[in-house]
XYZ file of C-alpha atoms in Angstrom:
436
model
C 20.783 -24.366 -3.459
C 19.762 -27.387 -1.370
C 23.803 -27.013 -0.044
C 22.832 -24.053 1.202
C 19.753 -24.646 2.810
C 21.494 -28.095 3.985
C 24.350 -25.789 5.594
C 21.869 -23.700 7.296
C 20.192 -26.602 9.150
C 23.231 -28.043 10.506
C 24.313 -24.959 12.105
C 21.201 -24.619 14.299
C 21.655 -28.117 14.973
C 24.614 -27.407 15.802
C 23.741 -24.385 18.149
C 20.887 -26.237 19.792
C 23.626 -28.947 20.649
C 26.370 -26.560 21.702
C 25.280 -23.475 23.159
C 28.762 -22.607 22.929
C 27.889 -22.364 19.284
C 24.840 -19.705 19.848
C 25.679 -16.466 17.924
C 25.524 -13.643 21.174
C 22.687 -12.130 21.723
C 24.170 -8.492 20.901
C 24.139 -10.415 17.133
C 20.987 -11.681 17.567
C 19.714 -8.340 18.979
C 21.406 -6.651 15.707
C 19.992 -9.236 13.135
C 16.299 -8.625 14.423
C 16.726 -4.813 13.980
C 18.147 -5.817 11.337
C 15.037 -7.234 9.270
C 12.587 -5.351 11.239
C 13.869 -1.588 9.585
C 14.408 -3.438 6.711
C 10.964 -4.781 5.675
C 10.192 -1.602 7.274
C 12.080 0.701 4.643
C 10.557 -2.203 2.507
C 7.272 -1.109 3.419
C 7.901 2.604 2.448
C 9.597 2.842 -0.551
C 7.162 -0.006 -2.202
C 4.223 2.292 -1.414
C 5.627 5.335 -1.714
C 4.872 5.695 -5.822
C 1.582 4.590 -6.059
C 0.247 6.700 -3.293
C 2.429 9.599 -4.637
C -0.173 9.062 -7.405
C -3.143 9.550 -5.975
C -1.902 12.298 -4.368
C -1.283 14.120 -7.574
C -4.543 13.084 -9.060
C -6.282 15.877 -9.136
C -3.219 17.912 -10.525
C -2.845 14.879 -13.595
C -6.048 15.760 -14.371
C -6.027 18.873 -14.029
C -3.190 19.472 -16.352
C -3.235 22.419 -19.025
C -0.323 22.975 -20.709
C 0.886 25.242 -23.149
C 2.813 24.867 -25.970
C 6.555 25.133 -25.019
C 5.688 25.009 -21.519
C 8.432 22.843 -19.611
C 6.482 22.062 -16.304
C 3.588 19.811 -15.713
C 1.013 21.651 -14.537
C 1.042 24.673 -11.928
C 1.045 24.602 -8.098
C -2.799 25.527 -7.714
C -3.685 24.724 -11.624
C -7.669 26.485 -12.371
C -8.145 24.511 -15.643
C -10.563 25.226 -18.510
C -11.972 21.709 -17.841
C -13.354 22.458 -14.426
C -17.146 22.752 -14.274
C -17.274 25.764 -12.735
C -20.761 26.656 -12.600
C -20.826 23.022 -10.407
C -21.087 23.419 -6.729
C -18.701 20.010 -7.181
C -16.179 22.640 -9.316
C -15.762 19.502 -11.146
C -13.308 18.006 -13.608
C -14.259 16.617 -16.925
C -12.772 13.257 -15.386
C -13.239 11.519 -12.490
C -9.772 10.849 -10.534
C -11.435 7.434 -9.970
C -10.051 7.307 -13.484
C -6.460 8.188 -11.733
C -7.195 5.181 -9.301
C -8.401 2.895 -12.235
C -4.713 3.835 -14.006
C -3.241 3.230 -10.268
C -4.779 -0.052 -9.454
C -5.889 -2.334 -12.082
C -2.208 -3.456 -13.021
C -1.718 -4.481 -9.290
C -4.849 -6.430 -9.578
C -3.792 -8.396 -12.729
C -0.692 -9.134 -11.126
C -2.180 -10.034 -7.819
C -4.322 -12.465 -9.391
C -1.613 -14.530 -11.055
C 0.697 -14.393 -7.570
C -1.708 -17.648 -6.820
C -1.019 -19.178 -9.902
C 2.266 -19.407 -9.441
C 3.933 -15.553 -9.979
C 5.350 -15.638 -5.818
C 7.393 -18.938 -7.123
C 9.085 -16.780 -9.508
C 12.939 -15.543 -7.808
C 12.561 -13.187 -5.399
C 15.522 -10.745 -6.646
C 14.576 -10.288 -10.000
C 11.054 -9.242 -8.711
C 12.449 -6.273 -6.434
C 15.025 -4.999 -9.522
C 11.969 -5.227 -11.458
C 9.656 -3.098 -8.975
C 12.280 -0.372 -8.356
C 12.791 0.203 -12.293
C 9.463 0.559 -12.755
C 8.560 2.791 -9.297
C 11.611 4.741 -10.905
C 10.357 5.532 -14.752
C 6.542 6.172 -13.122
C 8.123 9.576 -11.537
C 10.043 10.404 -14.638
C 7.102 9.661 -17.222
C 4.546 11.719 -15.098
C 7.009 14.694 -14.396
C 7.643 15.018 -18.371
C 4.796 14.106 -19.567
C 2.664 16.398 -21.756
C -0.367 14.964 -21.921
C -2.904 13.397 -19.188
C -2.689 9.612 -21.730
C 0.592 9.740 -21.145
C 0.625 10.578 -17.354
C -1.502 7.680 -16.565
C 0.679 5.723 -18.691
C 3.701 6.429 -16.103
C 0.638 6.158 -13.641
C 0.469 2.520 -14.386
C 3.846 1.730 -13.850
C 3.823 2.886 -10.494
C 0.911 0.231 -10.266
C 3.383 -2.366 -11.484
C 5.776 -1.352 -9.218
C 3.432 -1.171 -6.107
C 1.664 -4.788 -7.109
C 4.568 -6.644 -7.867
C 6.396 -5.597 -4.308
C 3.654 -6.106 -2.199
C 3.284 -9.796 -3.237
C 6.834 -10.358 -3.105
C 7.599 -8.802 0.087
C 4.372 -10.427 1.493
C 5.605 -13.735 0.524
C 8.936 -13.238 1.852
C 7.467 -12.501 5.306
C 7.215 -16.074 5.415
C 10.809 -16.792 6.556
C 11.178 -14.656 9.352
C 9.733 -13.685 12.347
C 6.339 -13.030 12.168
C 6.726 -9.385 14.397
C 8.447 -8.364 10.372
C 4.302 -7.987 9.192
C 4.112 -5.292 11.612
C 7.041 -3.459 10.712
C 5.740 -4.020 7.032
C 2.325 -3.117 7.779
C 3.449 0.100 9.490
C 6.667 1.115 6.578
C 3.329 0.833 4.121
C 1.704 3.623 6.486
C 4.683 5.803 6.604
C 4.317 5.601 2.855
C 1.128 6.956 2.829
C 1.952 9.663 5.350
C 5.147 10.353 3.948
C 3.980 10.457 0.321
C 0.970 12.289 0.109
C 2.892 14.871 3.222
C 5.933 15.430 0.974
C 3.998 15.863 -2.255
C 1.327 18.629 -0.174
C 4.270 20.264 1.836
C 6.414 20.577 -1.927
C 3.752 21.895 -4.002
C 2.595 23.843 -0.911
C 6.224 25.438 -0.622
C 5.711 26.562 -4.275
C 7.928 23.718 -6.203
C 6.513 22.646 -9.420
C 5.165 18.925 -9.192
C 7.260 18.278 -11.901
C 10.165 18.947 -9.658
C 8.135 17.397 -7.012
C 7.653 13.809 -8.494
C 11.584 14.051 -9.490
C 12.828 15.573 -6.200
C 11.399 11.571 -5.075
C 13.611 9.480 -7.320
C 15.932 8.653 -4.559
C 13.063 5.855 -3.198
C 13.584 3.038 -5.789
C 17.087 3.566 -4.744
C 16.353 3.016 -1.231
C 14.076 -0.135 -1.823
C 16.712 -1.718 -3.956
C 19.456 -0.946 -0.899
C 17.006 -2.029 1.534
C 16.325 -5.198 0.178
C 19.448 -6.102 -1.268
C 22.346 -4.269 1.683
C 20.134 -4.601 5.007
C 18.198 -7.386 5.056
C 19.763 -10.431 6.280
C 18.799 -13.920 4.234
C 16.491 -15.760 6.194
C 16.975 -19.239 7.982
C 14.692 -22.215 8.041
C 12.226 -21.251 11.363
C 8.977 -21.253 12.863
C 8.049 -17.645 12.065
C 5.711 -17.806 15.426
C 8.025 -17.149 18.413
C 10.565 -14.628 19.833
C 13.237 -16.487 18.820
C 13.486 -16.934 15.969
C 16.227 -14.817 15.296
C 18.389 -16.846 16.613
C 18.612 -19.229 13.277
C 18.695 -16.028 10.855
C 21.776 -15.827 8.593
C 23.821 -12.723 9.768
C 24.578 -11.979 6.087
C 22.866 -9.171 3.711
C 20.919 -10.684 0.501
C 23.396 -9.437 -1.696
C 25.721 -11.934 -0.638
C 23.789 -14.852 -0.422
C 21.339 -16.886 -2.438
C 18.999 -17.500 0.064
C 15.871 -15.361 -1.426
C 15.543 -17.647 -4.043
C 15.315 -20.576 -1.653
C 11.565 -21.318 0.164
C 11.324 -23.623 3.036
C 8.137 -25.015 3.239
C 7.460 -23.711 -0.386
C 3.773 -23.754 -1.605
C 4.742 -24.843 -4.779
C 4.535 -28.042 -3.043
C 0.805 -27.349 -2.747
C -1.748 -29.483 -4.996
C -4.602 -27.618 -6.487
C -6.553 -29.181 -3.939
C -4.456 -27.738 -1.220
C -4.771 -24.536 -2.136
C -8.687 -23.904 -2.514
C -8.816 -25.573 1.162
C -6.409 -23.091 2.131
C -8.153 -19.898 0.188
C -11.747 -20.841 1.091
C -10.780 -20.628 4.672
C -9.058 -17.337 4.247
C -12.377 -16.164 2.912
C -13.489 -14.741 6.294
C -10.545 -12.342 5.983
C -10.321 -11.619 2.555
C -14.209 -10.591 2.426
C -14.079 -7.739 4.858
C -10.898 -6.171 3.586
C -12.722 -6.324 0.585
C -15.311 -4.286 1.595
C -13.091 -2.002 3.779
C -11.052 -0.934 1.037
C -14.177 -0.971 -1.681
C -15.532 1.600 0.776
C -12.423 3.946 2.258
C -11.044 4.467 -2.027
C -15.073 4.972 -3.027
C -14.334 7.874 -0.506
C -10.895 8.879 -1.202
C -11.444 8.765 -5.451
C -14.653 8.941 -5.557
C -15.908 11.369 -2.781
C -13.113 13.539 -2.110
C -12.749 15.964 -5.626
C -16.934 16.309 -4.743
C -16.041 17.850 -0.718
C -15.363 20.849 -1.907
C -15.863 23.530 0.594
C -15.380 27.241 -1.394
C -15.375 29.219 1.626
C -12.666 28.569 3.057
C -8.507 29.775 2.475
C -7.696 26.788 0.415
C -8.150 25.785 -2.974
C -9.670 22.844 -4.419
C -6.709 21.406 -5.499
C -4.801 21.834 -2.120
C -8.359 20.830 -0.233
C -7.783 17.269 -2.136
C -3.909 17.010 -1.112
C -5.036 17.649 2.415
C -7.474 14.852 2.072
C -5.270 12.608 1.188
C -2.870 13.335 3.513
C -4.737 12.854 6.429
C -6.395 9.903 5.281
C -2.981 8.855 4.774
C -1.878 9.855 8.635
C -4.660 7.960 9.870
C -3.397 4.407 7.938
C 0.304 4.981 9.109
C -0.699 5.651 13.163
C -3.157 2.310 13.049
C -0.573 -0.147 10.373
C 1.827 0.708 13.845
C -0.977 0.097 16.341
C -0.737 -3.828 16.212
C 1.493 -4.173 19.422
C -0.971 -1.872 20.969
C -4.052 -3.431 19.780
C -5.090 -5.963 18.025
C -8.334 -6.811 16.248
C -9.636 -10.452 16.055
C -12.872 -9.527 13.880
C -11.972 -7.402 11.193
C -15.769 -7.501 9.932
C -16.381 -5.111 12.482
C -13.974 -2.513 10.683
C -15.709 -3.081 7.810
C -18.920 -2.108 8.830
C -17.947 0.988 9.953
C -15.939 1.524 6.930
C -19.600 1.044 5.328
C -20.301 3.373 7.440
C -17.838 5.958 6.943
C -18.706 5.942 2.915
C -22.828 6.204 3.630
C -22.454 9.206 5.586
C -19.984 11.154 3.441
C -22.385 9.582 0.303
C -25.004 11.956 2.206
C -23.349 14.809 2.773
C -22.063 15.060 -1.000
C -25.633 15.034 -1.737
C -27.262 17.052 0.832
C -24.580 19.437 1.550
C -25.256 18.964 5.671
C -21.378 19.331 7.469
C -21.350 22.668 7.619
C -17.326 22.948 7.889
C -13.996 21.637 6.338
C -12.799 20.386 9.594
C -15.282 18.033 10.046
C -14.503 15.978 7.280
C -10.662 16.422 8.095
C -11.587 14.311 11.492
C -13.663 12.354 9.795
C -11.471 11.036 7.117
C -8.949 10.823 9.661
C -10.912 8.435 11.557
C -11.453 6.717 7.553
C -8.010 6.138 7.766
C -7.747 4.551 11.220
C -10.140 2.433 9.875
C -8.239 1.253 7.002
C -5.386 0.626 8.263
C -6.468 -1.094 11.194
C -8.059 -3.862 8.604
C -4.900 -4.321 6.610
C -2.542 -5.146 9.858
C -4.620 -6.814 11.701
C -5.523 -9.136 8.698
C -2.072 -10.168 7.750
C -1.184 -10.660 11.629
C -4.234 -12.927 11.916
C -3.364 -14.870 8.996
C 0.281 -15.638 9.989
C -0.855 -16.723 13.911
C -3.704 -19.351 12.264
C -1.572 -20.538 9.041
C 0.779 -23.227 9.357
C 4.471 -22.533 8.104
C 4.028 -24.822 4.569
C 0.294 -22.547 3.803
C 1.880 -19.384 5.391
C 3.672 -17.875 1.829
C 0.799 -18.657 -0.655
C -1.895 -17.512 2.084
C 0.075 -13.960 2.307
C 0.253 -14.039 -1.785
C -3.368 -14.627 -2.158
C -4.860 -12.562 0.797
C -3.090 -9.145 -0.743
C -5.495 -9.316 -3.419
C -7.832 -8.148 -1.322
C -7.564 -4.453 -0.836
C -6.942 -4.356 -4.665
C -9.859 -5.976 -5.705
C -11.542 -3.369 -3.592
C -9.869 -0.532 -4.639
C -10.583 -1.435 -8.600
C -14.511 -2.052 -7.864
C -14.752 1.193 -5.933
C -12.744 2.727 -8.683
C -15.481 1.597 -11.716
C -18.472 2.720 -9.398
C -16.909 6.115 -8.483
C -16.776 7.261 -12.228
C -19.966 6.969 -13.228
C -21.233 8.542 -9.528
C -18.944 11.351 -10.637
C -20.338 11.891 -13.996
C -23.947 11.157 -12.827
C -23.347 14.192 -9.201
C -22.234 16.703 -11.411
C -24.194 16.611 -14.449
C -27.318 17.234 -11.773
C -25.111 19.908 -10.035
C-alpha cells in the first residue's frame, strides 16, 4: 500500500515539474464528472431504502393479511386496527415506531464510526451496505407479519448508516464540490423514493411488487462505487484543481480506498475531543433540525388527516412524504446557489415549522390539505438546507488530517435527531388519540 500511495506522489511531482506530463484537461474534465455522478449515484442508491421505508410506513402498519394471501398488504389497505371513531383515524401503532425500526441501527453504528468503525476498509463496507439495502426490500415484500417487516426495516437502517459514514469519510480525498453532489444524490433519494413508491402503489401495483420492482438500487450503488468512481489521489480537497492529481482508474482496479492520506487514525484521543467540541456549533442545530422536521414527518403526519377530501389516508401520508421529500432534494442541490453560514437559523424555523403543525393537530385550525402540502414543502427546504450546508461548512474550516473523522462524527447528527423525535412521537401518538 505505501507503494502505491508512494507512486501516486511522484507522478504529481512529476506533473508539477513537467507540464508536459499534465494529463489533458479533456481527462481531467472526464475524471471530475467522473466522481461528481458518482458520489452522486452514491448519494441515491444509499438513501434510497431507508426512505423507501418511511414511505411505506403507514402501509407496514397497516398490514392485514389473510391466511394464504400472497401480497403484503393492499394499495389503499382500511385495517381493523384503525381507530375509526378518531378524528386522527388512527393506527394501533405509531409509525414513529416505523422510524424507531428505521433509525436506531444507523445511530448505533454512527456512534462507533468515531471510535474507530471509518478506519475499517472502505470496500468491504459498501458490499456490506448493498447486501443489506438488498434483503430489506425482499424481507418487507414477503413478509407476513408487521415483527417481521420491521425486521427487514432495520436492515435498510444498516444499510443507510453504514453508507453514509463511509461515503462521508471518503469525501475526504477528493474535491470538496463531491459533498454537494452527495448532499444533492441523498435528495434525489428522497424524491425519487418516496415518488416511485406513491406513483407505483398509486398506478395500482401491489407494494409487494413495489419494494421488489426497486431491487435494481443495491446493484447500482455497488457499480457506482466500485465501476465509476475513480481512486482518489493525495490533494488538498479545497480548490478547483484538484482533479488534476486524481487517479484516472475505477476502484475496482485499484487499492486505493483502503489507503487514507492524512488518516485520523493518526489522531490521539486528545485530538479528537478538540476537534468534536468545536464541531459542536454544527452538530447542535442539525440536531434540532432533524429532532423537529421527523417529529413532523413520524410523528405529525398519520395525525393530518383531512377526510374531506379525494384521497385516502394512506395515500394523504405518501403525499406527505413525498413532498417533504421534494423539498430536501431542490435545497441538498441549492449549495452553488446559496449557501448558509449559520445553520442555527434553520433550526429555529425548523422549531418553528413543528410548533405550528403541533397546533394545528390539536386545534384543527388549517382549514385545507394544501396548506400543509406548502407547508411541509417549505419543512423540507428547511431540512435539507441544514444537512448541505453543514457538511460544506465543515470541509471549508477543517484541515485535511481532521477533515475524515470530522465528516464521520458530524453524520451522527441528523440520526441522533431522528431517534429522539422518534421516542417522543410515540407516546404523543398514543396520548392525541386516546383523547380523540
Amino acid at each position: 500500500m505505501g507503494g502505491c500511495a508512494g507512486r501516486r506522489l511522484s507522478d504529481s511531482e512529476g506533473e508539477e515539474a513537467n507540464p508536459a506530463l499534465r494529463p489533458p484537461p479533456q481527462d481531467r474534465q472526464g475524471t471530475h464528472w467522473k466522481n461528481a455522478v458518482g458520489f452522486w449515484l452514491l448519494g441515491l442508491c444509499n438513501n434510497f431504502s431507508y426512505v423507501v421505508m418511511l414511505s411505506a410506513a403507514h402501509d407496514i402498519l397497516s398490514h392485514q393479511r389473510a391466511p394464504g394471501n400472497q401480497s403484503h398488504v393492499d394499495p389503499d389497505p382500511t385495517p381493523t386496527s384503525h381507530n375509526s371513531s378518531s378524528r386522527f383515524d388512527c393506527n394501533s401503532v405509531s409509525t414513529a415506531a416505523v422510524l424507531l425500526a428505521d433509525i436506531l441501527p444507523t445511530l448505533v453504528i454512527k456512534l462507533l464510526a468515531p471510535l474507530g468503525l471509518h478506519l475499517l476498509p472502505y470496500s468491504p463496507r459498501v458490499l456490506t451496505s448493498g447486501v443489506c439495502a438488498a434483503g430489506s426490500f425482499i424481507l418487507v415484500a414477503f413478509s407476513h407479519s408487521v415483527g417481521i417487516s420491521l425486521c427487514g426495516v432495520v436492515l435498510a437502517s444498516i444499510s443507510s448508516g453504514l453508507g453514509e459514514v463511509t461515503f462521508l469519510s471518503l469525501t475526504a480525498f477528493y474535491p470538496r464540490a463531491v459533498i454537494s453532489w452527495w448532499s444533492s444524490g441523498t435528495g434525489g433519494a428522497g424524491l425519487l423514493g418516496a415518488l416511485s413508491y406513491l406513483g407505483l402503489t398509486q398506478a395500482g401495483l401491489s407494494p409487494q411488487h413495489t419494494l421488489l420492482s426497486m431491487l435494481g438500487i443495491p446493484a447500482l450503488l455497488l457499480a457506482s462505487y466500485f465501476l465509476l468512481l475513480t481512486s482518489p489521489g493525495p490533494q488538498d480537497p479545497g480548490g478547483e484543481g484538484e482533479a488534476d492529481t486524481a487517479a484516472r482508474q475505477p476502484l475496482i482496479n485499484s487499492e486505493a480506498p483502503e489507503w487514507k492520506p492524512g488518516s485520523s487514525s493518526h489522531l490521539s484521543l486528545q485530538e479528537r475531543w478538540t476537534v468534536f467540541k468545536g464541531l459542536l456549533r454544527y452538530i447542535v442545530p442539525l440536531v434540532l433540525v432533524y429532532f423537529a422536521e421527523y417529529f413532523i414527518n413520524q410523528g405529525l403526519f398519520e395525525l393530518l388527516f383531512f377526510r374531506n377530501t379525494f384521497l385516502s389516508h394512506a395515500q394523504q401520508y405518501r403525499w406527505y412524504q413525498m413532498l417533504y421529500q421534494a423539498g430536501v432534494f431542490a435545497s441538498r442541490s441549492s449549495l452553488r446557489c446559496c449557501h448558509i453560514r449559520h445553520t442555527w437559523a434553520l433550526a429555529l424555523l425548523q422549531c418553528l415549522n413543528l410548533a405550528f403543525l403541533l397546533a394545528d393537530v390539536w386545534l384543527s385550525f388549517l382549514p385545507s390539505i394544501y396548506l400543509v402540502f406548502l407547508i411541509i414543502l417549505y419543512e423540507g427546504l428547511l431540512g435539507g438546507a441544514a444537512y448541505v450546508n453543514t457538511f460544506h461548512n465543515i470541509a471549508l474550516e477543517t484541515s485535511s488530517e481532521h477533515r475524515e473523522f470530522a465528516m464521520a462524527t458530524t453524520c451522527i447528527s441528523d440520526t441522533l435527531g431522528i431517534s429522539l423525535s422518534g421516542l417522543l412521537a410515540l407516546p404523543l401518538h398514543d396520548f392525541l388519540c386516546q383523547l380523540s
